[in-house]
């Protein structure tokens, strides 16, 4: 992983995993502190900064990922291209680009901000809570996807109509429709009216 000022403090020289810290925010998205990742997701959840990425191919199809079965939160469900949390002090844009590369082996092109959305989604299966102030990004996937199997079980490019059918069949992450709907204006601007988003 490339080392940046934000990621340098999250790498251990002896190879042991350190606690992953998240930025806690207020209702306006202003940083108010930090919390350990799992603690921030335990009920009732602590409001923290997150990001969601939606990448499309040249045909206007959305790249979905099925989360790996080993994930502690929402394993084995379909979700948007990439999502995660910036490290404290890391910009959401940098975090979105970093995690997309770490999870899918691609660097997004034309990555653009697509607004923010705040939500509270409990996950009935795990009991964890997504209490997030989420920064949305849209862009293009113009290279071959090379998923990290520890992060991603499988990927698929889908049209708007195919997504509707897949979503009805499930399972999808609890936050998926919230972030997709919030990003739709930017998605339509990127993909054009004929893509149907």
PDB file of C-alpha atoms in Angstrom:
ATOM      1  CA  UNK A   1       0.000   0.000   0.000  1.00  0.00           C
ATOM      2  CA  UNK A   2       1.382   3.448  -0.817  1.00  0.00           C
ATOM      3  CA  UNK A   3       2.361   5.350   2.314  1.00  0.00           C
ATOM      4  CA  UNK A   4       0.826   8.779   2.785  1.00  0.00           C
ATOM      5  CA  UNK A   5       0.892  10.990   5.891  1.00  0.00           C
ATOM      6  CA  UNK A   6      -2.524   9.587   6.825  1.00  0.00           C
ATOM      7  CA  UNK A   7      -1.680   5.930   6.183  1.00  0.00           C
ATOM      8  CA  UNK A   8       1.802   6.019   7.725  1.00  0.00           C
ATOM      9  CA  UNK A   9       0.312   6.049  11.212  1.00  0.00           C
ATOM     10  CA  UNK A  10      -1.850   3.020  10.360  1.00  0.00           C
ATOM     11  CA  UNK A  11       1.000   0.720   9.314  1.00  0.00           C
ATOM     12  CA  UNK A  12       2.927  -1.329  11.827  1.00  0.00           C
ATOM     13  CA  UNK A  13       6.653  -1.945  11.332  1.00  0.00           C
ATOM     14  CA  UNK A  14       6.486  -5.394  12.961  1.00  0.00           C
ATOM     15  CA  UNK A  15       3.584  -6.589  10.786  1.00  0.00           C
ATOM     16  CA  UNK A  16       0.966  -6.742  13.540  1.00  0.00           C
ATOM     17  CA  UNK A  17      -2.416  -5.192  12.901  1.00  0.00           C
ATOM     18  CA  UNK A  18      -3.106  -1.950  14.705  1.00  0.00           C
ATOM     19  CA  UNK A  19      -6.546  -0.731  15.671  1.00  0.00           C
ATOM     20  CA  UNK A  20      -8.221   1.073  12.765  1.00  0.00           C
ATOM     21  CA  UNK A  21      -9.488   4.472  13.835  1.00  0.00           C
ATOM     22  CA  UNK A  22     -12.385   6.366  12.267  1.00  0.00           C
ATOM     23  CA  UNK A  23     -13.271  10.064  12.340  1.00  0.00           C
ATOM     24  CA  UNK A  24     -16.321  10.855  14.432  1.00  0.00           C
ATOM     25  CA  UNK A  25     -18.338  13.795  13.092  1.00  0.00           C
ATOM     26  CA  UNK A  26     -21.303  15.938  14.060  1.00  0.00           C
ATOM     27  CA  UNK A  27     -24.480  16.323  11.997  1.00  0.00           C
ATOM     28  CA  UNK A  28     -22.712  18.895   9.779  1.00  0.00           C
ATOM     29  CA  UNK A  29     -19.803  16.570   9.020  1.00  0.00           C
ATOM     30  CA  UNK A  30     -17.359  18.440  11.249  1.00  0.00           C
ATOM     31  CA  UNK A  31     -14.748  16.204  12.893  1.00  0.00           C
ATOM     32  CA  UNK A  32     -15.278  15.918  16.654  1.00  0.00           C
ATOM     33  CA  UNK A  33     -12.998  13.015  17.572  1.00  0.00           C
ATOM     34  CA  UNK A  34     -12.028   9.431  16.729  1.00  0.00           C
ATOM     35  CA  UNK A  35     -13.202   5.943  17.632  1.00  0.00           C
ATOM     36  CA  UNK A  36     -11.998   2.419  16.953  1.00  0.00           C
ATOM     37  CA  UNK A  37     -13.751   0.988  13.869  1.00  0.00           C
ATOM     38  CA  UNK A  38     -15.698  -1.868  15.469  1.00  0.00           C
ATOM     39  CA  UNK A  39     -16.672   0.248  18.492  1.00  0.00           C
ATOM     40  CA  UNK A  40     -18.095   2.936  16.185  1.00  0.00           C
ATOM     41  CA  UNK A  41     -20.352   0.315  14.552  1.00  0.00           C
ATOM     42  CA  UNK A  42     -21.693  -1.279  17.745  1.00  0.00           C
ATOM     43  CA  UNK A  43     -25.271  -0.323  18.642  1.00  0.00           C
ATOM     44  CA  UNK A  44     -26.460   2.368  18.794  1.00  0.00           C
ATOM     45  CA  UNK A  45     -23.510   3.401  16.559  1.00  0.00           C
ATOM     46  CA  UNK A  46     -21.410   6.564  16.564  1.00  0.00           C
ATOM     47  CA  UNK A  47     -21.754   9.014  13.682  1.00  0.00           C
ATOM     48  CA  UNK A  48     -18.570   8.758  11.614  1.00  0.00           C
ATOM     49  CA  UNK A  49     -17.165   9.764   8.234  1.00  0.00           C
ATOM     50  CA  UNK A  50     -17.440   7.276   5.377  1.00  0.00           C
ATOM     51  CA  UNK A  51     -17.353   7.225   1.579  1.00  0.00           C
ATOM     52  CA  UNK A  52     -19.081   5.352  -1.241  1.00  0.00           C
ATOM     53  CA  UNK A  53     -17.777   4.984  -4.799  1.00  0.00           C
ATOM     54  CA  UNK A  54     -19.812   4.250  -7.942  1.00  0.00           C
ATOM     55  CA  UNK A  55     -17.744   3.404 -11.019  1.00  0.00           C
ATOM     56  CA  UNK A  56     -19.139   2.836 -14.512  1.00  0.00           C
ATOM     57  CA  UNK A  57     -17.804   1.375 -17.738  1.00  0.00           C
ATOM     58  CA  UNK A  58     -18.047   3.016 -21.172  1.00  0.00           C
ATOM     59  CA  UNK A  59     -21.511   1.472 -21.676  1.00  0.00           C
ATOM     60  CA  UNK A  60     -22.859   3.152 -18.538  1.00  0.00           C
ATOM     61  CA  UNK A  61     -22.961  -0.072 -16.509  1.00  0.00           C
ATOM     62  CA  UNK A  62     -22.342   0.102 -12.755  1.00  0.00           C
ATOM     63  CA  UNK A  63     -19.550  -1.974 -11.229  1.00  0.00           C
ATOM     64  CA  UNK A  64     -20.949  -3.896  -8.255  1.00  0.00           C
ATOM     65  CA  UNK A  65     -18.988  -5.965  -5.770  1.00  0.00           C
ATOM     66  CA  UNK A  66     -20.094  -8.843  -3.579  1.00  0.00           C
ATOM     67  CA  UNK A  67     -18.384  -8.392  -0.238  1.00  0.00           C
ATOM     68  CA  UNK A  68     -16.048 -11.240   0.742  1.00  0.00           C
ATOM     69  CA  UNK A  69     -17.404 -13.829   3.161  1.00  0.00           C
ATOM     70  CA  UNK A  70     -14.623 -13.009   5.637  1.00  0.00           C
ATOM     71  CA  UNK A  71     -15.735  -9.378   6.129  1.00  0.00           C
ATOM     72  CA  UNK A  72     -16.788  -8.605   9.709  1.00  0.00           C
ATOM     73  CA  UNK A  73     -19.692  -6.460   8.493  1.00  0.00           C
ATOM     74  CA  UNK A  74     -22.254  -7.459   5.839  1.00  0.00           C
ATOM     75  CA  UNK A  75     -20.284 -10.412   4.413  1.00  0.00           C
ATOM     76  CA  UNK A  76     -21.431 -12.016   1.172  1.00  0.00           C
ATOM     77  CA  UNK A  77     -23.855  -9.266   0.118  1.00  0.00           C
ATOM     78  CA  UNK A  78     -23.769  -7.139  -3.032  1.00  0.00           C
ATOM     79  CA  UNK A  79     -22.985  -3.448  -2.729  1.00  0.00           C
ATOM     80  CA  UNK A  80     -21.670  -0.450  -4.655  1.00  0.00           C
ATOM     81  CA  UNK A  81     -18.233  -0.454  -6.287  1.00  0.00           C
ATOM     82  CA  UNK A  82     -16.361   0.407  -3.106  1.00  0.00           C
ATOM     83  CA  UNK A  83     -17.082   1.875   0.297  1.00  0.00           C
ATOM     84  CA  UNK A  84     -15.142   2.475   3.459  1.00  0.00           C
ATOM     85  CA  UNK A  85     -13.818   5.023   5.906  1.00  0.00           C
ATOM     86  CA  UNK A  86     -11.085   7.655   5.632  1.00  0.00           C
ATOM     87  CA  UNK A  87      -8.349   7.456   8.223  1.00  0.00           C
ATOM     88  CA  UNK A  88      -8.399  10.408  10.629  1.00  0.00           C
ATOM     89  CA  UNK A  89      -6.888  13.328   8.712  1.00  0.00           C
ATOM     90  CA  UNK A  90      -7.256  11.661   5.300  1.00  0.00           C
ATOM     91  CA  UNK A  91      -9.504  13.378   2.756  1.00  0.00           C
ATOM     92  CA  UNK A  92     -12.561  11.370   1.645  1.00  0.00           C
ATOM     93  CA  UNK A  93     -11.409  11.717  -2.000  1.00  0.00           C
ATOM     94  CA  UNK A  94      -7.970  10.247  -1.226  1.00  0.00           C
ATOM     95  CA  UNK A  95      -9.540   7.461   0.840  1.00  0.00           C
ATOM     96  CA  UNK A  96     -11.991   6.601  -1.963  1.00  0.00           C
ATOM     97  CA  UNK A  97      -9.185   6.337  -4.528  1.00  0.00           C
ATOM     98  CA  UNK A  98      -6.972   4.370  -2.106  1.00  0.00           C
ATOM     99  CA  UNK A  99      -9.600   1.804  -1.147  1.00  0.00           C
ATOM    100  CA  UNK A 100     -10.806   1.326  -4.731  1.00  0.00           C
ATOM    101  CA  UNK A 101      -7.248   0.383  -5.663  1.00  0.00           C
ATOM    102  CA  UNK A 102      -6.758  -1.819  -2.584  1.00  0.00           C
ATOM    103  CA  UNK A 103     -10.033  -3.712  -3.067  1.00  0.00           C
ATOM    104  CA  UNK A 104     -10.348  -3.842  -6.861  1.00  0.00           C
ATOM    105  CA  UNK A 105      -6.855  -3.226  -8.233  1.00  0.00           C
ATOM    106  CA  UNK A 106      -7.929  -0.236 -10.338  1.00  0.00           C
ATOM    107  CA  UNK A 107      -7.476   3.490 -10.084  1.00  0.00           C
ATOM    108  CA  UNK A 108     -10.741   5.264 -10.931  1.00  0.00           C
ATOM    109  CA  UNK A 109     -10.682   7.843 -13.698  1.00  0.00           C
ATOM    110  CA  UNK A 110     -12.777  11.025 -13.741  1.00  0.00           C
ATOM    111  CA  UNK A 111     -13.514  10.488 -10.048  1.00  0.00           C
ATOM    112  CA  UNK A 112     -15.765  13.336  -8.910  1.00  0.00           C
ATOM    113  CA  UNK A 113     -17.573  14.299  -5.724  1.00  0.00           C
ATOM    114  CA  UNK A 114     -21.292  13.537  -5.793  1.00  0.00           C
ATOM    115  CA  UNK A 115     -22.500  15.069  -2.512  1.00  0.00           C
ATOM    116  CA  UNK A 116     -23.011  13.599   0.944  1.00  0.00           C
ATOM    117  CA  UNK A 117     -25.740  11.625   2.670  1.00  0.00           C
ATOM    118  CA  UNK A 118     -26.298  10.920   6.354  1.00  0.00           C
ATOM    119  CA  UNK A 119     -28.008   7.701   7.424  1.00  0.00           C
ATOM    120  CA  UNK A 120     -28.559   5.233  10.246  1.00  0.00           C
ATOM    121  CA  UNK A 121     -28.862   1.626   9.031  1.00  0.00           C
ATOM    122  CA  UNK A 122     -28.830  -1.252  11.530  1.00  0.00           C
ATOM    123  CA  UNK A 123     -27.696  -4.605  10.113  1.00  0.00           C
ATOM    124  CA  UNK A 124     -30.072  -7.240  11.546  1.00  0.00           C
ATOM    125  CA  UNK A 125     -27.692 -10.110  10.760  1.00  0.00           C
ATOM    126  CA  UNK A 126     -24.715  -8.766  12.746  1.00  0.00           C
ATOM    127  CA  UNK A 127     -26.341  -6.300  15.130  1.00  0.00           C
ATOM    128  CA  UNK A 128     -23.890  -3.645  13.906  1.00  0.00           C
ATOM    129  CA  UNK A 129     -25.089  -0.151  12.996  1.00  0.00           C
ATOM    130  CA  UNK A 130     -24.051   2.056  10.070  1.00  0.00           C
ATOM    131  CA  UNK A 131     -24.354   5.546  11.540  1.00  0.00           C
ATOM    132  CA  UNK A 132     -22.570   7.437   8.777  1.00  0.00           C
ATOM    133  CA  UNK A 133     -21.917  10.806   7.193  1.00  0.00           C
ATOM    134  CA  UNK A 134     -21.102   9.444   3.754  1.00  0.00           C
ATOM    135  CA  UNK A 135     -19.168  11.258   1.000  1.00  0.00           C
ATOM    136  CA  UNK A 136     -20.257  10.066  -2.451  1.00  0.00           C
ATOM    137  CA  UNK A 137     -18.041   9.735  -5.537  1.00  0.00           C
ATOM    138  CA  UNK A 138     -18.722   8.740  -9.140  1.00  0.00           C
ATOM    139  CA  UNK A 139     -16.225   7.895 -11.847  1.00  0.00           C
ATOM    140  CA  UNK A 140     -15.142   5.515 -14.560  1.00  0.00           C
ATOM    141  CA  UNK A 141     -13.586   2.048 -14.399  1.00  0.00           C
ATOM    142  CA  UNK A 142     -11.367   1.963 -17.465  1.00  0.00           C
ATOM    143  CA  UNK A 143      -8.973  -0.856 -16.526  1.00  0.00           C
ATOM    144  CA  UNK A 144      -9.358  -4.560 -15.844  1.00  0.00           C
ATOM    145  CA  UNK A 145     -10.672  -5.224 -12.353  1.00  0.00           C
ATOM    146  CA  UNK A 146      -8.346  -7.350 -10.187  1.00  0.00           C
ATOM    147  CA  UNK A 147     -10.200  -7.882  -6.901  1.00  0.00           C
ATOM    148  CA  UNK A 148      -8.451  -8.714  -3.637  1.00  0.00           C
ATOM    149  CA  UNK A 149     -10.180 -11.988  -2.591  1.00  0.00           C
ATOM    150  CA  UNK A 150      -9.953 -11.034   1.089  1.00  0.00           C
ATOM    151  CA  UNK A 151     -12.124  -7.979   0.347  1.00  0.00           C
ATOM    152  CA  UNK A 152     -14.258  -8.906  -2.673  1.00  0.00           C
ATOM    153  CA  UNK A 153     -16.021 -12.193  -3.419  1.00  0.00           C
ATOM    154  CA  UNK A 154     -16.999 -11.296  -6.994  1.00  0.00           C
ATOM    155  CA  UNK A 155     -17.785  -8.354  -9.242  1.00  0.00           C
ATOM    156  CA  UNK A 156     -20.330  -7.601 -11.958  1.00  0.00           C
ATOM    157  CA  UNK A 157     -21.101  -4.746 -14.337  1.00  0.00           C
ATOM    158  CA  UNK A 158     -24.866  -4.141 -14.492  1.00  0.00           C
ATOM    159  CA  UNK A 159     -27.276  -1.879 -16.340  1.00  0.00           C
ATOM    160  CA  UNK A 160     -29.940   0.029 -14.409  1.00  0.00           C
ATOM    161  CA  UNK A 161     -32.531  -2.597 -15.423  1.00  0.00           C
ATOM    162  CA  UNK A 162     -30.277  -5.493 -14.423  1.00  0.00           C
ATOM    163  CA  UNK A 163     -29.619  -3.860 -11.072  1.00  0.00           C
ATOM    164  CA  UNK A 164     -33.335  -3.584 -10.380  1.00  0.00           C
ATOM    165  CA  UNK A 165     -33.743  -7.324 -10.985  1.00  0.00           C
ATOM    166  CA  UNK A 166     -30.657  -8.232  -8.903  1.00  0.00           C
ATOM    167  CA  UNK A 167     -31.747  -5.985  -6.048  1.00  0.00           C
ATOM    168  CA  UNK A 168     -35.146  -7.686  -5.917  1.00  0.00           C
ATOM    169  CA  UNK A 169     -33.388 -11.062  -5.667  1.00  0.00           C
ATOM    170  CA  UNK A 170     -30.856  -9.780  -3.076  1.00  0.00           C
ATOM    171  CA  UNK A 171     -29.005  -9.823  -0.836  1.00  0.00           C
ATOM    172  CA  UNK A 172     -27.650  -6.248  -0.886  1.00  0.00           C
ATOM    173  CA  UNK A 173     -26.015  -4.142   1.814  1.00  0.00           C
ATOM    174  CA  UNK A 174     -28.373  -2.218   4.087  1.00  0.00           C
ATOM    175  CA  UNK A 175     -26.947   1.128   2.901  1.00  0.00           C
ATOM    176  CA  UNK A 176     -26.867   0.410  -0.841  1.00  0.00           C
ATOM    177  CA  UNK A 177     -30.137   2.016  -1.977  1.00  0.00           C
ATOM    178  CA  UNK A 178     -29.616   5.063   0.272  1.00  0.00           C
ATOM    179  CA  UNK A 179     -26.217   5.870  -1.225  1.00  0.00           C
ATOM    180  CA  UNK A 180     -27.289   5.003  -4.783  1.00  0.00           C
ATOM    181  CA  UNK A 181     -30.343   7.274  -4.626  1.00  0.00           C
ATOM    182  CA  UNK A 182     -28.277  10.126  -3.162  1.00  0.00           C
ATOM    183  CA  UNK A 183     -25.680   9.779  -5.935  1.00  0.00           C
ATOM    184  CA  UNK A 184     -28.184   9.490  -8.831  1.00  0.00           C
ATOM    185  CA  UNK A 185     -27.978  13.137 -10.016  1.00  0.00           C
ATOM    186  CA  UNK A 186     -24.195  12.857 -10.410  1.00  0.00           C
ATOM    187  CA  UNK A 187     -24.533   9.374 -11.928  1.00  0.00           C
ATOM    188  CA  UNK A 188     -26.956  10.685 -14.557  1.00  0.00           C
ATOM    189  CA  UNK A 189     -24.583  13.536 -15.348  1.00  0.00           C
ATOM    190  CA  UNK A 190     -21.706  11.073 -15.806  1.00  0.00           C
ATOM    191  CA  UNK A 191     -23.517   8.340 -17.760  1.00  0.00           C
ATOM    192  CA  UNK A 192     -26.046  10.401 -19.756  1.00  0.00           C
ATOM    193  CA  UNK A 193     -29.825   9.984 -19.990  1.00  0.00           C
ATOM    194  CA  UNK A 194     -29.719   6.878 -22.210  1.00  0.00           C
ATOM    195  CA  UNK A 195     -28.110   4.758 -19.451  1.00  0.00           C
ATOM    196  CA  UNK A 196     -31.343   4.924 -17.453  1.00  0.00           C
ATOM    197  CA  UNK A 197     -29.951   5.806 -14.039  1.00  0.00           C
TER     198      UNK A 197
END
